[in-house]
Short mmCIF file of C-alpha atoms in Angstrom, two decimals:
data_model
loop_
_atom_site.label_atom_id
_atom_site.label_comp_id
_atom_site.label_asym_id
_atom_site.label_seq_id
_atom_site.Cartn_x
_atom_site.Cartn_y
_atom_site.Cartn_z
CA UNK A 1 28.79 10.94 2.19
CA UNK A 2 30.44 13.52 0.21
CA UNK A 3 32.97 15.38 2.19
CA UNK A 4 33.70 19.32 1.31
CA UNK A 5 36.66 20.94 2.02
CA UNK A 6 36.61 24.64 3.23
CA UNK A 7 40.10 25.54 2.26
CA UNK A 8 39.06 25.09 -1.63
CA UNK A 9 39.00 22.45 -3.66
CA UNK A 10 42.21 20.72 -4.44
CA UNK A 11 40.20 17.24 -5.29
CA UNK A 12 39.03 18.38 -8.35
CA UNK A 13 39.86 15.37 -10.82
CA UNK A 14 41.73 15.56 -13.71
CA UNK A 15 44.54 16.86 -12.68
CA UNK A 16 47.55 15.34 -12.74
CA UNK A 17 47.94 15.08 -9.23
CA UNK A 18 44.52 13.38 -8.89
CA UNK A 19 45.50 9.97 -10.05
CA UNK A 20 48.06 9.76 -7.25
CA UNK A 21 47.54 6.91 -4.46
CA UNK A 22 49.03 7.79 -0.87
CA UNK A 23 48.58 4.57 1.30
CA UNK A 24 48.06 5.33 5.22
CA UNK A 25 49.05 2.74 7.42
CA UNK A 26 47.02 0.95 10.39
CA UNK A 27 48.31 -0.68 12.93
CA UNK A 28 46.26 -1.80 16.33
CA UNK A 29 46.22 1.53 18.69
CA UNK A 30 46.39 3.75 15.89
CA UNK A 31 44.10 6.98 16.14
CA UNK A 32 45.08 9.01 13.30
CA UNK A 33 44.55 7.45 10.33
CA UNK A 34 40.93 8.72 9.13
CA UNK A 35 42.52 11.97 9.55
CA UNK A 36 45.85 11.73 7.59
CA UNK A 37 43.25 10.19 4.72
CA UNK A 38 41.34 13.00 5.04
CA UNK A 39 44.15 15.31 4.34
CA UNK A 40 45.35 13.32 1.75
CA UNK A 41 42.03 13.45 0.06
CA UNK A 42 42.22 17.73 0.73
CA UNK A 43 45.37 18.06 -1.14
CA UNK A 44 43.98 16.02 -4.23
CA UNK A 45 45.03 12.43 -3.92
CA UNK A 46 43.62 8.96 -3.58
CA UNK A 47 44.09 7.70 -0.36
CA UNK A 48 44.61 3.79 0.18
CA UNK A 49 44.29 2.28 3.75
CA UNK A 50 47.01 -0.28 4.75
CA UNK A 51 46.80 -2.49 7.55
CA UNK A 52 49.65 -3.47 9.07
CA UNK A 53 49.85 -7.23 8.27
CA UNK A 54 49.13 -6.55 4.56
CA UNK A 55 51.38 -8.83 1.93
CA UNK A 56 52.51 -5.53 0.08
CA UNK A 57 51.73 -1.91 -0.40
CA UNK A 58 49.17 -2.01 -3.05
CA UNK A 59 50.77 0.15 -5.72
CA UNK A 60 51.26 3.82 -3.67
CA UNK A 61 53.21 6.11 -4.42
CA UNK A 62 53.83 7.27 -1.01
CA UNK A 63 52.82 5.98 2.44
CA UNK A 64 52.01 7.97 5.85
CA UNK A 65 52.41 6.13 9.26
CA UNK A 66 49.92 8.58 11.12
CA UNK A 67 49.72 8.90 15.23
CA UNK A 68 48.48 7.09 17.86
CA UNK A 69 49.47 4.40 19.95
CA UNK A 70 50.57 0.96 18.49
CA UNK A 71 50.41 -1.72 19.89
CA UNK A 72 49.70 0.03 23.34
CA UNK A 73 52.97 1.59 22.98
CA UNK A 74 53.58 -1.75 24.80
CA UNK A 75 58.37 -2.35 24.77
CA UNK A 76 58.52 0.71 23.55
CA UNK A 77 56.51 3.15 21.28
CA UNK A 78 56.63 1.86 17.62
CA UNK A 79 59.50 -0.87 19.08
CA UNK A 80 56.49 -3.53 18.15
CA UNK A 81 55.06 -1.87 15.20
CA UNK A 82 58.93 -2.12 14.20
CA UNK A 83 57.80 -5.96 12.96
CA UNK A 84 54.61 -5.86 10.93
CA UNK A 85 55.09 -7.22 7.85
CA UNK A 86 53.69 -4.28 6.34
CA UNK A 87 57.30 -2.12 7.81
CA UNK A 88 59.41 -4.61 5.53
CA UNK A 89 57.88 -3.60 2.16
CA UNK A 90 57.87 -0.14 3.57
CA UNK A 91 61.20 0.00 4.52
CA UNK A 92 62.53 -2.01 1.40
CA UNK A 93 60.81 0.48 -0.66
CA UNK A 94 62.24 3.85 0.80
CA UNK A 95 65.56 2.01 0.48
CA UNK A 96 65.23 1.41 -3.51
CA UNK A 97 66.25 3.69 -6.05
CA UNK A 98 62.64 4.39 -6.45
CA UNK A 99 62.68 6.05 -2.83
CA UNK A 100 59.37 5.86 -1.73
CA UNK A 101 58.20 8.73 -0.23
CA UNK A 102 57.50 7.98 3.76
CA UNK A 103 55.61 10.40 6.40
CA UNK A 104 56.01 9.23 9.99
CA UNK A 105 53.64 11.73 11.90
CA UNK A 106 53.82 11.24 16.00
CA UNK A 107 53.45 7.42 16.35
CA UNK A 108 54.77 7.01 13.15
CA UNK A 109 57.87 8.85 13.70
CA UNK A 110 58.80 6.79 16.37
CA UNK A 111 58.25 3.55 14.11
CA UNK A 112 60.27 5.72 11.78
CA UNK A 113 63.33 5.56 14.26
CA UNK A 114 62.60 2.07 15.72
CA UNK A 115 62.60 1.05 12.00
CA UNK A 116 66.15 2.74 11.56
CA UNK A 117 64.84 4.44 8.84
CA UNK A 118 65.55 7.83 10.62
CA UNK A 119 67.91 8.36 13.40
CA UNK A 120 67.82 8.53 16.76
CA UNK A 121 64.74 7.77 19.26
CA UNK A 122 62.34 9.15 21.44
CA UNK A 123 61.69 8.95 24.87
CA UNK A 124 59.10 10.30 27.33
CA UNK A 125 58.80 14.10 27.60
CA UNK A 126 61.27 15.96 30.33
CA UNK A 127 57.52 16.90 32.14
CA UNK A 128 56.48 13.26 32.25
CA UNK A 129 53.28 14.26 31.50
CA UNK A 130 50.98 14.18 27.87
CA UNK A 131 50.88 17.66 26.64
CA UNK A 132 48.13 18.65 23.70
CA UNK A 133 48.54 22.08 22.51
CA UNK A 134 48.83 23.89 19.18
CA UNK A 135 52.84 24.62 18.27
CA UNK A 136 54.69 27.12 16.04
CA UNK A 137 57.62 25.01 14.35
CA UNK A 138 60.45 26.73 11.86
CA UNK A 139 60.77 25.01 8.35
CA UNK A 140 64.24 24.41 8.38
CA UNK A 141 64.45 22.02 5.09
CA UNK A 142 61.94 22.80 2.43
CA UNK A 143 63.64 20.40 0.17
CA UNK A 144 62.23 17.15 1.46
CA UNK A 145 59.47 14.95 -0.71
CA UNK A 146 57.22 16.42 2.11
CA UNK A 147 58.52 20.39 2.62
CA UNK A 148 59.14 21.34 -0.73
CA UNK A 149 55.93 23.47 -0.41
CA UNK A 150 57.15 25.77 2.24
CA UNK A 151 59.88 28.27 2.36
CA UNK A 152 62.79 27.55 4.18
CA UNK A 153 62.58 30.01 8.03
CA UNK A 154 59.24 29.84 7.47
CA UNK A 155 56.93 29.28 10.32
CA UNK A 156 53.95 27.27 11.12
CA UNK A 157 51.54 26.53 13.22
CA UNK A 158 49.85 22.70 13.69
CA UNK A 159 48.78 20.59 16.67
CA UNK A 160 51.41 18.90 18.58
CA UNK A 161 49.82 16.03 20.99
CA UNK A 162 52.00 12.93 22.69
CA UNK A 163 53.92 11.68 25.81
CA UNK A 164 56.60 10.41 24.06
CA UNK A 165 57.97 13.17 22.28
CA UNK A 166 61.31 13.76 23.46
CA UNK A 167 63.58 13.40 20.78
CA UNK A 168 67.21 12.29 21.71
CA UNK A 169 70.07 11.01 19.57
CA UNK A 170 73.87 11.30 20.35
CA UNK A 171 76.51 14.05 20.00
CA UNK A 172 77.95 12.66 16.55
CA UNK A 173 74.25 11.98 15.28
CA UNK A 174 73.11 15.34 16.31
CA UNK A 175 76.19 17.41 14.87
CA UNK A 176 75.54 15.10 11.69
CA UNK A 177 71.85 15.71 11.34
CA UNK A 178 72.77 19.71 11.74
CA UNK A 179 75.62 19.79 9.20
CA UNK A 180 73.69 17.32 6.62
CA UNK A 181 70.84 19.85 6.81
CA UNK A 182 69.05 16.85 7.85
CA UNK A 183 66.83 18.86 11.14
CA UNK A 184 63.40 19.38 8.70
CA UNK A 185 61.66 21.31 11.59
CA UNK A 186 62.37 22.75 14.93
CA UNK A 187 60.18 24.24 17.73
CA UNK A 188 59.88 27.52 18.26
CA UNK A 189 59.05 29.91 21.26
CA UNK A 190 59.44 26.96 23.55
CA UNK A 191 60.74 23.10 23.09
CA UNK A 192 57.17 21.43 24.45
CA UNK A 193 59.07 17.93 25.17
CA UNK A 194 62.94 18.80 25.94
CA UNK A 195 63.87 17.40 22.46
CA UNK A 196 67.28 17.71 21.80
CA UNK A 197 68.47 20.98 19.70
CA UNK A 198 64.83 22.10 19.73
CA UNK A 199 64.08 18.93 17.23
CA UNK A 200 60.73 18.68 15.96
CA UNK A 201 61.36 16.51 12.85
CA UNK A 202 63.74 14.87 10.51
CA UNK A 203 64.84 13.79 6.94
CA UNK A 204 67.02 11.30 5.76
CA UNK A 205 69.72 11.90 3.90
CA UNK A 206 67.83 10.52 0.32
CA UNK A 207 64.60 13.72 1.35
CA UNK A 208 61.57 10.85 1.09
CA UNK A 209 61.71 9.94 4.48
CA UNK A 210 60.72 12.59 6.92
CA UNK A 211 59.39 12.06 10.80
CA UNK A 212 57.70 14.55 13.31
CA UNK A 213 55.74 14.36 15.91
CA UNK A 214 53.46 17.32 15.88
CA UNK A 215 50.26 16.69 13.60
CA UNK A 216 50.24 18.28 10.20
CA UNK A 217 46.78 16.54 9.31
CA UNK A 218 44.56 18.40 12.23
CA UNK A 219 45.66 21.62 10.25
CA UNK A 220 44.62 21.07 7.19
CA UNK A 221 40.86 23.28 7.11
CA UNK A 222 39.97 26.58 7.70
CA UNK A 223 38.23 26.51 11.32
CA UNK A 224 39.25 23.26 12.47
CA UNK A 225 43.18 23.58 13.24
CA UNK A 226 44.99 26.41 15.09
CA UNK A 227 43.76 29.47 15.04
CA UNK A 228 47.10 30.94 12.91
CA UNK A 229 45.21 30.02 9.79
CA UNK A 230 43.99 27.00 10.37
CA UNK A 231 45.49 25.31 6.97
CA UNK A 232 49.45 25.29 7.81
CA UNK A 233 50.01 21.40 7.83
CA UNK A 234 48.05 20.88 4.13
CA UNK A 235 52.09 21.88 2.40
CA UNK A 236 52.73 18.41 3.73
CA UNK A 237 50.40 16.54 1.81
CA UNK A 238 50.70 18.90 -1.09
CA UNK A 239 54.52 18.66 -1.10
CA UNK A 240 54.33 15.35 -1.85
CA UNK A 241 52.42 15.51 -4.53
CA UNK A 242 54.59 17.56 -6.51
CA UNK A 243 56.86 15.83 -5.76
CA UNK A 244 54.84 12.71 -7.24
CA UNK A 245 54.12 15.01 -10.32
CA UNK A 246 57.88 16.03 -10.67
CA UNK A 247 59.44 12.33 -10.48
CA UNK A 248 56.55 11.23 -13.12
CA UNK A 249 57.17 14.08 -16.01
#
C-alpha cells in the first residue's frame, strides 16, 4: 500500500537524503515503532526495523529507540531493555568516532539513561497517574544531530504520553547538563511530570545522542498531531538527515 504524506513530499528519491537508512528498534512491549518508521519515511529516508536480539545494526546510519513499554516496564522502565544484545552495538556505536546518531523517544529515553548513554533517570510522574496530552516544549539546543532543524527559543508543539516521565538527576548532574548546554528541550506553560528544571529532553555532550519523552513522530502530518500545526516533531527526523548529508559531503 502506498502511503501519502499530507505535509508534502519529502520521499521523493534521488535526493541525497533518500539513500539514507534510519534503523528503529523493537523490543517486546514496544508500541511506537510503525510510527517512528513512518516519520522516518516522511522526512525522506529508508527506514530499517531492528529487533532487539539482532547480531548487529544492519548498516544505519542512525537508530531511533521509539516508545512504549519494554519488557512490561518489568525492574524498571528500559532497566531490562538495558541488555538486548541489540543496546551493545548501539551503544558501542554512539561511542566511536563515527558517533552514531541515537533518538531515544519516551521508552527509549529511559533505555537511553538505563544504558548510561544519557544521564540521569526517570521515575514515575509527581501525579502518579498516566497523563496523554499534547505539550508545548522550548528548543533549547538546536545543535544536536536531531535539532539542528529548529531555531534555538523556538517552540513546539507534539504529543507527550507516559507514566514514567519524571526526569530526575542530581545537583552536580543538573548544574552540568545546564552549563554544558546539554538540556535539548524543556516544557513550557506547565512541567506535565515534575521533571526536574522543567526537563523534557537531553543531549550528550558528543550532539548524536538525544532522549525525550514527549513524541515527535505523532506530529509529523498535517491533521493528525496537535492542532498548533500539526507537523512540529518532522525537524527531528529531518535534522538528522542533514546531518547524515553534512557528515557524508
Amino acid at each position: 500500500m502506498t502511503e501519502t504524506p499530507l505535509i508534502g513530499d519529502y520521499s521523493t528519491p534521488n535526493t541525497e537524503l533518500s539513500g539514507a537508512r534510519v534503523g528503529v528498534v523493537t523490543f517486546p512491549g514496544t508500541l511506537d515503532d510503525r510510527d517512528a518508521a513512518r516519520a522516518v519515511r516522511l522526512a525522506g529516508a529508508e527506514a530499517v526495523s531492528l529487533w532487539h536480539a539482532d547480531a548487529n545494526l544492519h548498516d544505519v546510519d542512525a537508530v531511533i529507540i521509539p516508545g512504549g513499554f519494554s519488557y512490561g516496564d518489568y525492574l524498571r522502565a528500559g532497566a531490562i531493555s538495558r541488555f538486548a544484545p541489540l543496546m551493545d552495538k548501539i551503544i558501542d556505536a554512539a561511542n566511536s568516532d563515527a558517533k552514531l546518531p541515537v533518538l531515544g523517544i519516551c521508552n527509549g529515553f529511559q533505555v537511553l539513561t538505563e544504558s548510561h548513554l544519557l544521564p540521569g533517570s526517570m521515575i514515575k510522574n509527581d501525579h502518579l497517574k498516566f497523563i496523554c496530552r499534547d505539550q508545548v516544549l522550548r528548543v533549547e539546543n538546536n545543535q544536536t544531530a536531531w535539532t539542528n532543524q529548529y531555531t534555538a527559543g523556538q517552540e513546539i508543539q507534539i504529543v507527550l504520553k507516559n507514566q514514567d516521565g519524571q526526569y530526575v538527576a542530581d545537583e552536580h548532574t543538573l548544574d552540568e547538563l545546564e552549563g554544558e548546554g546539554r538540556v535539548a528541550f524543556r516544557y513550557v506553560g506547565w512541567n506535565p511530570n515534575g521533571s526536574r528544571r522543567d526537563i523534557a529532553g537531553i543531549t550528550n555532550a558528543a550532539g548524536n545522542v538525544v532522549g525525550l519523552m514527549p513524541h515527535p513522530e505523532h506530529a509529523v502530518e498535517a491533521g493528525y498531531g496537535p492542532d498548533h500545526t500539526g507537523t512540529d516533531g518532522l525537524g527531528f527526523f529531518t535534522s538528522v538527515l542533514t546531518t547524515l548529508v553534512g557528515g557524508a559531503k
